Short mmCIF file of C-alpha atoms in Angstrom, two decimals:
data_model
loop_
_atom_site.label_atom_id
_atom_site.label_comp_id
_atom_site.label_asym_id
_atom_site.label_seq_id
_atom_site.Cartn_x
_atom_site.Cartn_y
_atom_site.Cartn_z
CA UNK A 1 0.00 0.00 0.00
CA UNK A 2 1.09 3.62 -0.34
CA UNK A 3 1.75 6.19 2.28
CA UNK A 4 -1.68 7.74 1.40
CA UNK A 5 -4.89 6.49 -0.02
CA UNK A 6 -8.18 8.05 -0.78
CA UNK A 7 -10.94 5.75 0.89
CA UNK A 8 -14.12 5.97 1.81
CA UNK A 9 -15.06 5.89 5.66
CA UNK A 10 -16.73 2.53 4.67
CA UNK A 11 -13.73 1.04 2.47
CA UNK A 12 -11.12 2.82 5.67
CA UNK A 13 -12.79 0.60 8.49
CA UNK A 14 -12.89 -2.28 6.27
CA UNK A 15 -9.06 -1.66 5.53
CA UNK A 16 -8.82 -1.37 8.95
CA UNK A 17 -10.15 -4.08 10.43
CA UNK A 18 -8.52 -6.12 7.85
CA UNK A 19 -5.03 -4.87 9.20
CA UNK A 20 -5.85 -6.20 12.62
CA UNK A 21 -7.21 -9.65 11.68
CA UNK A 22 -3.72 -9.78 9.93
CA UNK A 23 -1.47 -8.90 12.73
CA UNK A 24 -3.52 -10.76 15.63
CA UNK A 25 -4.91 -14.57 14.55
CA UNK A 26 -7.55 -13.76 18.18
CA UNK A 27 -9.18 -10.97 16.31
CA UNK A 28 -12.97 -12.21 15.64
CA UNK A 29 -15.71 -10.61 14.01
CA UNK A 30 -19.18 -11.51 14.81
CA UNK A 31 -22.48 -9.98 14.11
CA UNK A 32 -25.57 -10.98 11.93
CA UNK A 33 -25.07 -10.83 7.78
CA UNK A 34 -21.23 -9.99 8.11
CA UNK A 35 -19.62 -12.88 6.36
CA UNK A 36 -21.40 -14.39 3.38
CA UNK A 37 -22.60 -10.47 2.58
CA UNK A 38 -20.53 -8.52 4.08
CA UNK A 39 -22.91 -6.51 6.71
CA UNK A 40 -25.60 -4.69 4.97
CA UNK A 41 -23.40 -1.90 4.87
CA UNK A 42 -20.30 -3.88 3.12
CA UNK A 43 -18.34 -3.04 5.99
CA UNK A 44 -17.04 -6.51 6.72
CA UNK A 45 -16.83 -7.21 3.17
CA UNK A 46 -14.57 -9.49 1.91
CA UNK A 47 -13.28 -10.99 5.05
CA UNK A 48 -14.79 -13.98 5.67
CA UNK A 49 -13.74 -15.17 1.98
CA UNK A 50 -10.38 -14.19 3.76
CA UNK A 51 -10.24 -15.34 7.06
CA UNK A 52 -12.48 -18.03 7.17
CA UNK A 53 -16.00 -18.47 8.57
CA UNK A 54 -14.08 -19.15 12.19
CA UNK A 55 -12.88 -15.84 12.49
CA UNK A 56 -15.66 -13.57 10.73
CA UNK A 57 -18.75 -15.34 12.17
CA UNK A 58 -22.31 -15.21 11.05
CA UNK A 59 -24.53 -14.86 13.85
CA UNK A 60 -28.41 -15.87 15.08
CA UNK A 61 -30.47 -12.41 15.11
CA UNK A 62 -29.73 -11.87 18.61
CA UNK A 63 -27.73 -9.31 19.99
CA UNK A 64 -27.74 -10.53 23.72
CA UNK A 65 -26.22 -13.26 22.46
CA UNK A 66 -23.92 -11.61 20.28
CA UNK A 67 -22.18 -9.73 23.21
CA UNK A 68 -22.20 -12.59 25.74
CA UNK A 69 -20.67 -15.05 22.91
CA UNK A 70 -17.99 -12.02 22.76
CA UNK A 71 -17.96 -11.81 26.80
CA UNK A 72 -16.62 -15.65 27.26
CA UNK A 73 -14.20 -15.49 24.14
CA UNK A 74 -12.81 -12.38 25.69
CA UNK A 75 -12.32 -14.07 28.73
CA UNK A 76 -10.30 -17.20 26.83
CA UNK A 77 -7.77 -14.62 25.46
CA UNK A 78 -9.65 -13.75 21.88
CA UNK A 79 -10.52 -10.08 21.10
CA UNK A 80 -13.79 -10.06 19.13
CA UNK A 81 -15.75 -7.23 17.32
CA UNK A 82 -19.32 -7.47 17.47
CA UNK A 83 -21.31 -5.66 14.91
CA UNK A 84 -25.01 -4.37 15.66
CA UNK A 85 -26.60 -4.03 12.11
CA UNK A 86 -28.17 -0.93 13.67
CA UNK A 87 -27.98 1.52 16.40
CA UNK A 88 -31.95 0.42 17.70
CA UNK A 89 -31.05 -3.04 17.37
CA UNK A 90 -28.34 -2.66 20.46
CA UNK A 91 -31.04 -2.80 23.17
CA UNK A 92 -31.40 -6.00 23.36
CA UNK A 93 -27.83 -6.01 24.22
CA UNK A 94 -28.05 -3.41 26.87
CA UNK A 95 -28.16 -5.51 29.76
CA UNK A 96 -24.85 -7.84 28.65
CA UNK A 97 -22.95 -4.65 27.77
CA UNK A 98 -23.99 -2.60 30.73
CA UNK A 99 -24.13 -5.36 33.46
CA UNK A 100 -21.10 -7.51 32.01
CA UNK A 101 -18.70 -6.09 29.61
CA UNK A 102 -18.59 -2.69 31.14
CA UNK A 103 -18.25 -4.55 35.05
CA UNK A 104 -16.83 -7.43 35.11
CA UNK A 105 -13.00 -6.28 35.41
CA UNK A 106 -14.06 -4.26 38.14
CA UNK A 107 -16.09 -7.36 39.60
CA UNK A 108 -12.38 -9.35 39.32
CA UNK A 109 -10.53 -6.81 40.97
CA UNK A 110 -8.48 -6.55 37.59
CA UNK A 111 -8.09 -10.00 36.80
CA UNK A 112 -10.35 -10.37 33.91
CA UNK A 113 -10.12 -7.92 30.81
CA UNK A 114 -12.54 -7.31 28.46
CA UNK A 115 -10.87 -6.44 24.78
CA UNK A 116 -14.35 -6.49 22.96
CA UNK A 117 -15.23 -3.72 20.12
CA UNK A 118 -19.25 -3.20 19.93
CA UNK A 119 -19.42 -1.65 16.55
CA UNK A 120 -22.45 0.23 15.72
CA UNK A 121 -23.70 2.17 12.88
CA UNK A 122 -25.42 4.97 14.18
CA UNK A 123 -27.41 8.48 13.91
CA UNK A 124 -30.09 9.20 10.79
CA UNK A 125 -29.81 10.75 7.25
CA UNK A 126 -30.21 7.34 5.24
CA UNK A 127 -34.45 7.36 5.01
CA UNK A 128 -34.54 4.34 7.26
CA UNK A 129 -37.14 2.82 9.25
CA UNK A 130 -37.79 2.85 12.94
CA UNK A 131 -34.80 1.79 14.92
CA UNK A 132 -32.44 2.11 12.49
CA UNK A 133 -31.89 5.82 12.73
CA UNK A 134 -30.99 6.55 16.67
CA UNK A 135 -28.05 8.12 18.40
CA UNK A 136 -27.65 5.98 21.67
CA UNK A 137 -24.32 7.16 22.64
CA UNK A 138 -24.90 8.69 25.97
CA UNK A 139 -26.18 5.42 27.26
CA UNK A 140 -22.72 4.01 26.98
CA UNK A 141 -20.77 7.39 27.68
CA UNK A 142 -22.63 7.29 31.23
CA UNK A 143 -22.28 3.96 32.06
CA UNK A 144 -18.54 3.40 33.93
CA UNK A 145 -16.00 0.92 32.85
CA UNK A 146 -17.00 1.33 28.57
CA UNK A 147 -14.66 3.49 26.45
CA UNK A 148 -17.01 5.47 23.84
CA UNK A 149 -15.82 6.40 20.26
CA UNK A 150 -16.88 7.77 17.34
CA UNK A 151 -14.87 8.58 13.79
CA UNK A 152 -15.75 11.00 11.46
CA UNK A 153 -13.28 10.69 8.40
CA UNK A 154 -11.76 7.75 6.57
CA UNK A 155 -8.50 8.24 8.29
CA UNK A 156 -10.18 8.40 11.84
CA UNK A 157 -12.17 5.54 10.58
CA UNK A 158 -9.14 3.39 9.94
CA UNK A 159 -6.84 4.08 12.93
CA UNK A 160 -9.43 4.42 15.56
CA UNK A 161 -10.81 0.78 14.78
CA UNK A 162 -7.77 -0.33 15.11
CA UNK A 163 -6.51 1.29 18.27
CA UNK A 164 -10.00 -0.26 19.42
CA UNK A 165 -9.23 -3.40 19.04
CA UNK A 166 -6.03 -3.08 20.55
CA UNK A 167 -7.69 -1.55 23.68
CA UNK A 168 -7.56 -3.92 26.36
CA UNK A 169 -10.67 -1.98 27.81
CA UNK A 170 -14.24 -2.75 25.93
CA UNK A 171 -14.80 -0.02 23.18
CA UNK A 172 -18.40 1.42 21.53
CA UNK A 173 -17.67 2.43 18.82
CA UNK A 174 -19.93 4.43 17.11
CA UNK A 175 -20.27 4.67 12.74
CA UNK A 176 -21.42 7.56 11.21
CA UNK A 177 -23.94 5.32 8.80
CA UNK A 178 -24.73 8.28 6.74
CA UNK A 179 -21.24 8.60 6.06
CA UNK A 180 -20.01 6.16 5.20
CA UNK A 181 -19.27 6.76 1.41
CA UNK A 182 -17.23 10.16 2.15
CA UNK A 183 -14.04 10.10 0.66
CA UNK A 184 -10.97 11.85 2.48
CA UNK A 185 -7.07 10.32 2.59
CA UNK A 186 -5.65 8.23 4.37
CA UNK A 187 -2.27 7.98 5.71
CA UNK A 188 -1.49 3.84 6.03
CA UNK A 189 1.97 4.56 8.01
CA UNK A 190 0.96 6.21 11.16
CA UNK A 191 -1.86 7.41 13.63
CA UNK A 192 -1.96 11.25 13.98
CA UNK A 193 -3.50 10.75 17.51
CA UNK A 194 -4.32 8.38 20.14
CA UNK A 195 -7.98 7.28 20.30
CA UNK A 196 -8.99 8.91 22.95
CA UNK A 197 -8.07 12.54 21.87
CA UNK A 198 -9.84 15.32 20.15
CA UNK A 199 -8.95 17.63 17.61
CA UNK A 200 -9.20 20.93 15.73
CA UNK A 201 -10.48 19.84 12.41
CA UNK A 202 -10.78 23.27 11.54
CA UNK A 203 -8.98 26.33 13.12
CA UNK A 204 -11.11 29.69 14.01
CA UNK A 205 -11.18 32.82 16.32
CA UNK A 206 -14.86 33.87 16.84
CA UNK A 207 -16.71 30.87 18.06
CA UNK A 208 -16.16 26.94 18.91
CA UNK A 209 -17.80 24.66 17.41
CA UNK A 210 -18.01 20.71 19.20
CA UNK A 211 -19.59 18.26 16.63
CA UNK A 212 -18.40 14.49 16.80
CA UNK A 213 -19.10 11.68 13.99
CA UNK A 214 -21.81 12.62 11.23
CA UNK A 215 -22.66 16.09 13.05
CA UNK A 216 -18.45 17.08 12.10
CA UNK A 217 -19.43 17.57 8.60
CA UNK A 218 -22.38 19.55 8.88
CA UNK A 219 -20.44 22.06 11.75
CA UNK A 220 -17.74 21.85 8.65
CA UNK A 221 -20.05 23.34 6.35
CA UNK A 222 -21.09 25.66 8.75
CA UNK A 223 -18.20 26.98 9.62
CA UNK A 224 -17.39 27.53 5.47
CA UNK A 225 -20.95 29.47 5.28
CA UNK A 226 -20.21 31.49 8.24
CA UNK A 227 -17.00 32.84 6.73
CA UNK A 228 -19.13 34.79 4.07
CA UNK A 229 -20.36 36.48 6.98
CA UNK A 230 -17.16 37.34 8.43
CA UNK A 231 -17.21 34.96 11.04
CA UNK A 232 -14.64 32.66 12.25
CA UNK A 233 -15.32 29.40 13.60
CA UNK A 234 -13.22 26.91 14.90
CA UNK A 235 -14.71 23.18 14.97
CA UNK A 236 -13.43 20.53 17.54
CA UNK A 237 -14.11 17.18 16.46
CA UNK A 238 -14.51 15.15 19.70
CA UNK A 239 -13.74 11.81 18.31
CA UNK A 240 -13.93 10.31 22.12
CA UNK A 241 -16.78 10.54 24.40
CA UNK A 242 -15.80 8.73 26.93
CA UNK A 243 -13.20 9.80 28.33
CA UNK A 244 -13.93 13.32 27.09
CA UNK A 245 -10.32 15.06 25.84
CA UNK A 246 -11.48 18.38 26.97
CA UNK A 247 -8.22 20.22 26.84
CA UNK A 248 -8.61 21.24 22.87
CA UNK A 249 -11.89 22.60 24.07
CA UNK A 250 -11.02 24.75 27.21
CA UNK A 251 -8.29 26.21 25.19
CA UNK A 252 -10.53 26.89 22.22
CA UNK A 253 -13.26 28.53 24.36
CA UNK A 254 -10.71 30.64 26.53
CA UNK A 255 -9.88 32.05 23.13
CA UNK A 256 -12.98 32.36 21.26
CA UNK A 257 -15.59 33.39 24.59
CA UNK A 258 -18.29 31.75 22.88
CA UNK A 259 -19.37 27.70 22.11
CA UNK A 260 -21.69 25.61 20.35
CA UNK A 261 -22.40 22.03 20.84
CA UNK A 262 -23.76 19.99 17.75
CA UNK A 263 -25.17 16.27 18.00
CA UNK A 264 -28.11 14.35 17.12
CA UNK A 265 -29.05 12.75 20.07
CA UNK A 266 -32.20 14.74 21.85
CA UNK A 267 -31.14 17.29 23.95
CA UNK A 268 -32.36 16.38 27.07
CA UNK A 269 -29.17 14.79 28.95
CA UNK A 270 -27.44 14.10 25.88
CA UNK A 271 -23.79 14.80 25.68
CA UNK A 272 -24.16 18.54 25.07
CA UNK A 273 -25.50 18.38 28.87
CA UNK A 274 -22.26 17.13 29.69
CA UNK A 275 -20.23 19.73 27.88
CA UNK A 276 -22.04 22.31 28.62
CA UNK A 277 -22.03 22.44 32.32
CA UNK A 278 -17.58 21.36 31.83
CA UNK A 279 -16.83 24.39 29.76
CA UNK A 280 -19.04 26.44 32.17
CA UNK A 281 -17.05 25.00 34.88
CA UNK A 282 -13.82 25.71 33.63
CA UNK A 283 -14.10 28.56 31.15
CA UNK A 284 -16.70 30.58 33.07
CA UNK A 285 -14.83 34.24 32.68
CA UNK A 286 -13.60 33.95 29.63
CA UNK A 287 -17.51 33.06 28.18
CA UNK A 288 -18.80 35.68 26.49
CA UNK A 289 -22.52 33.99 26.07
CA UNK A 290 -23.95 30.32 27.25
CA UNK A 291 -23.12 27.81 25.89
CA UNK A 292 -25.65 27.21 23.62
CA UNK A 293 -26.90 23.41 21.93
CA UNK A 294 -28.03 22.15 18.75
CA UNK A 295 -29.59 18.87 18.74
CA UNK A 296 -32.21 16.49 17.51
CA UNK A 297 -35.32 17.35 19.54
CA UNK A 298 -37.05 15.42 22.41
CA UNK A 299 -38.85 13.17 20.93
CA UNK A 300 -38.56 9.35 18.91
CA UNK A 301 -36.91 9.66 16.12
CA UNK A 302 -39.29 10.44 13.00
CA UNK A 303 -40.52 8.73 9.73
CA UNK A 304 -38.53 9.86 7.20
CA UNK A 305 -40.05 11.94 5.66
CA UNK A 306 -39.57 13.95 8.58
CA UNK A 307 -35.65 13.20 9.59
CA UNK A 308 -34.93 16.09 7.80
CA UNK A 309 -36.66 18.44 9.84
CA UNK A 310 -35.41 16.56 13.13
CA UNK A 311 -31.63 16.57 12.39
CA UNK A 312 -29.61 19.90 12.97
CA UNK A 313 -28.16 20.96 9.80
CA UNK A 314 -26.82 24.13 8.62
CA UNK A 315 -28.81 26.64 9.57
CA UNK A 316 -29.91 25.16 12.75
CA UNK A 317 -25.95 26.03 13.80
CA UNK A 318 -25.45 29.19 12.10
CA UNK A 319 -28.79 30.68 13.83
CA UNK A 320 -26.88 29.46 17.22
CA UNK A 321 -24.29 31.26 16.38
CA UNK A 322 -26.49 34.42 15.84
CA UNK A 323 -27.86 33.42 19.05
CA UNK A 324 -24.82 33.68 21.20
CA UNK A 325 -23.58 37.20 19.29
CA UNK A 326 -26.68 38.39 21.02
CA UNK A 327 -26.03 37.84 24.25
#
């Protein structure tokens, strides 16, 4: 391979996880529809041709079962990836992930790790049915002993699913579904950051902008709109949400005065909550307004001909922006 490639988030996480199964012969992948075709995504694609139908593992359509299976291979040394075909289809899975693979090295007093990677395509934009448009992320980012992750660009995509897998800690990690076909390079040779680490995807002076998987793009193309107005706005992408790296953003917001948090999650105790009330916290004199949020709204998530009037977008975060010059 060369230094650099141009990939598709989709093609970069298959890339990647193909790089891991190479290096470590314990790396499994289980989930429903990911090895005859390839996860109904094509995520997985190609790798049980590959690897073998031992190590990329068609599953029943259960996801309790999924994780557990993944809980007592962990346990005898293997590191498996479990895939959930779709964000709404995790709750079944909620009580294995919450009760056992986010406890049970605690529960052996560090004996016992956990290496498992809960992949999940997640968030709206694809027209989908019910369940298969949700943002469930602060489930996982409140619940102690899970590491919560979420890439945004091919080259994110392929080094964080990799550093996942190394993790000896169990790892959501969250897929931007609606992204997957965006194309951005790729450098092959070496990680620009650890996983859990955020980062200035775009520098500005006037306001900060936190976005984290598909939400990055739209506070992208915000921030490129809001320049014709003459303002400046520097976008964080989070990456992690669990741990939160919040030293980009406390330095960001001591500079700029003013921030704006952008997911899709409802409001209501989502992870702009969180964020919120730590840049208050720390950054209180140097804020110039709140801190104000854009999110999806209370409420389950819509038919689709509706999504499109649910998700922020655009000029959901420039008006926010208005909104804290006017304070």
């Amino acid at each position: 391979m060369a230094a650099a490639e141009n990939l598709t988030i989709g093609k970069a996480l298959n890339t990647g996880l193909r790089r891991a199964m190479e290096r470590d012969p314990k790396v499994l992948i289980m989930g429903e529809d990911v090895g005859k075709l390839g996860g109904v995504f094509r995520i997985t694609d190609g790798l049980q041709k590959d690897f073998g139908d031992e190590r990329v593992i068609d599953t029943p359509l259960a996801e309790s079962g999924i994780v557990g299976t993944a809980v007592g291979l962990a346990i005898r040394g293997y590191r498996p990836v479990c895939e959930i075909q779709f964000d709404g289809f995790v709750y079944p899975a909620y009580d294995q992930i919450v009760s056992q693979v986010a406890k049970l090295h605690y529960r052996s007093q560090g004996k016992v790790s956990l290496p498992i990677v809960i992949r999940i395509p997640f968030g709206g934009g694809i027209g989908a049915v019910e369940h298969h448009s949700e943002s469930p992320e602060a489930y996982f980012a409140h619940t102690a002993g899970l590491k919560v992750v979420s890439c945004a660009n091919p080259d994110d995509a392929y080094w964080m699913i990799q550093q996942s897998i190394e993790s000896d800690d169990p790892v959501i990690f969250l897929e931007p579904k609606r992204r997957y076909w965006e194309k951005g390079q790729v450098n092959v040779d070496s990680a620009s950051l650890p996983l859990h680490a955020s980062r200035v995807a775009r520098p500005g002076t006037d306001v900060t902008v936190l976005a984290y998987g598909p939400m990055v793009r739209t506070a992208l193309d915000a921030a490129t709109a809001a320049e014709e107005d003459g303002r400046s706005l520097e976008v964080i992408d989070l990456r992690t949400l669990s741990p939160l790296d919040m030293r980009p953003v406390y330095e960001s917001v001591r500079r700029t005065g003013r921030a704006v948090v952008v997911h899709e999650a409802p409001g209501n105790l989502g992870l702009g909550a969180e964020l919120s009330a730590r840049i208050t916290e720390e950054c209180f004199y140097s804020l110039e307004a709140p801190v104000l949020r854009v999110t999806g709204f209370d409420t389950p998530y819509p038919a689709a001909r509706l999504e499109e009037e649910y998700l922020p977008d655009l000029d959901r975060v420039l008006d926010a922006v208005d909104r804290s010059f006017g304070f």
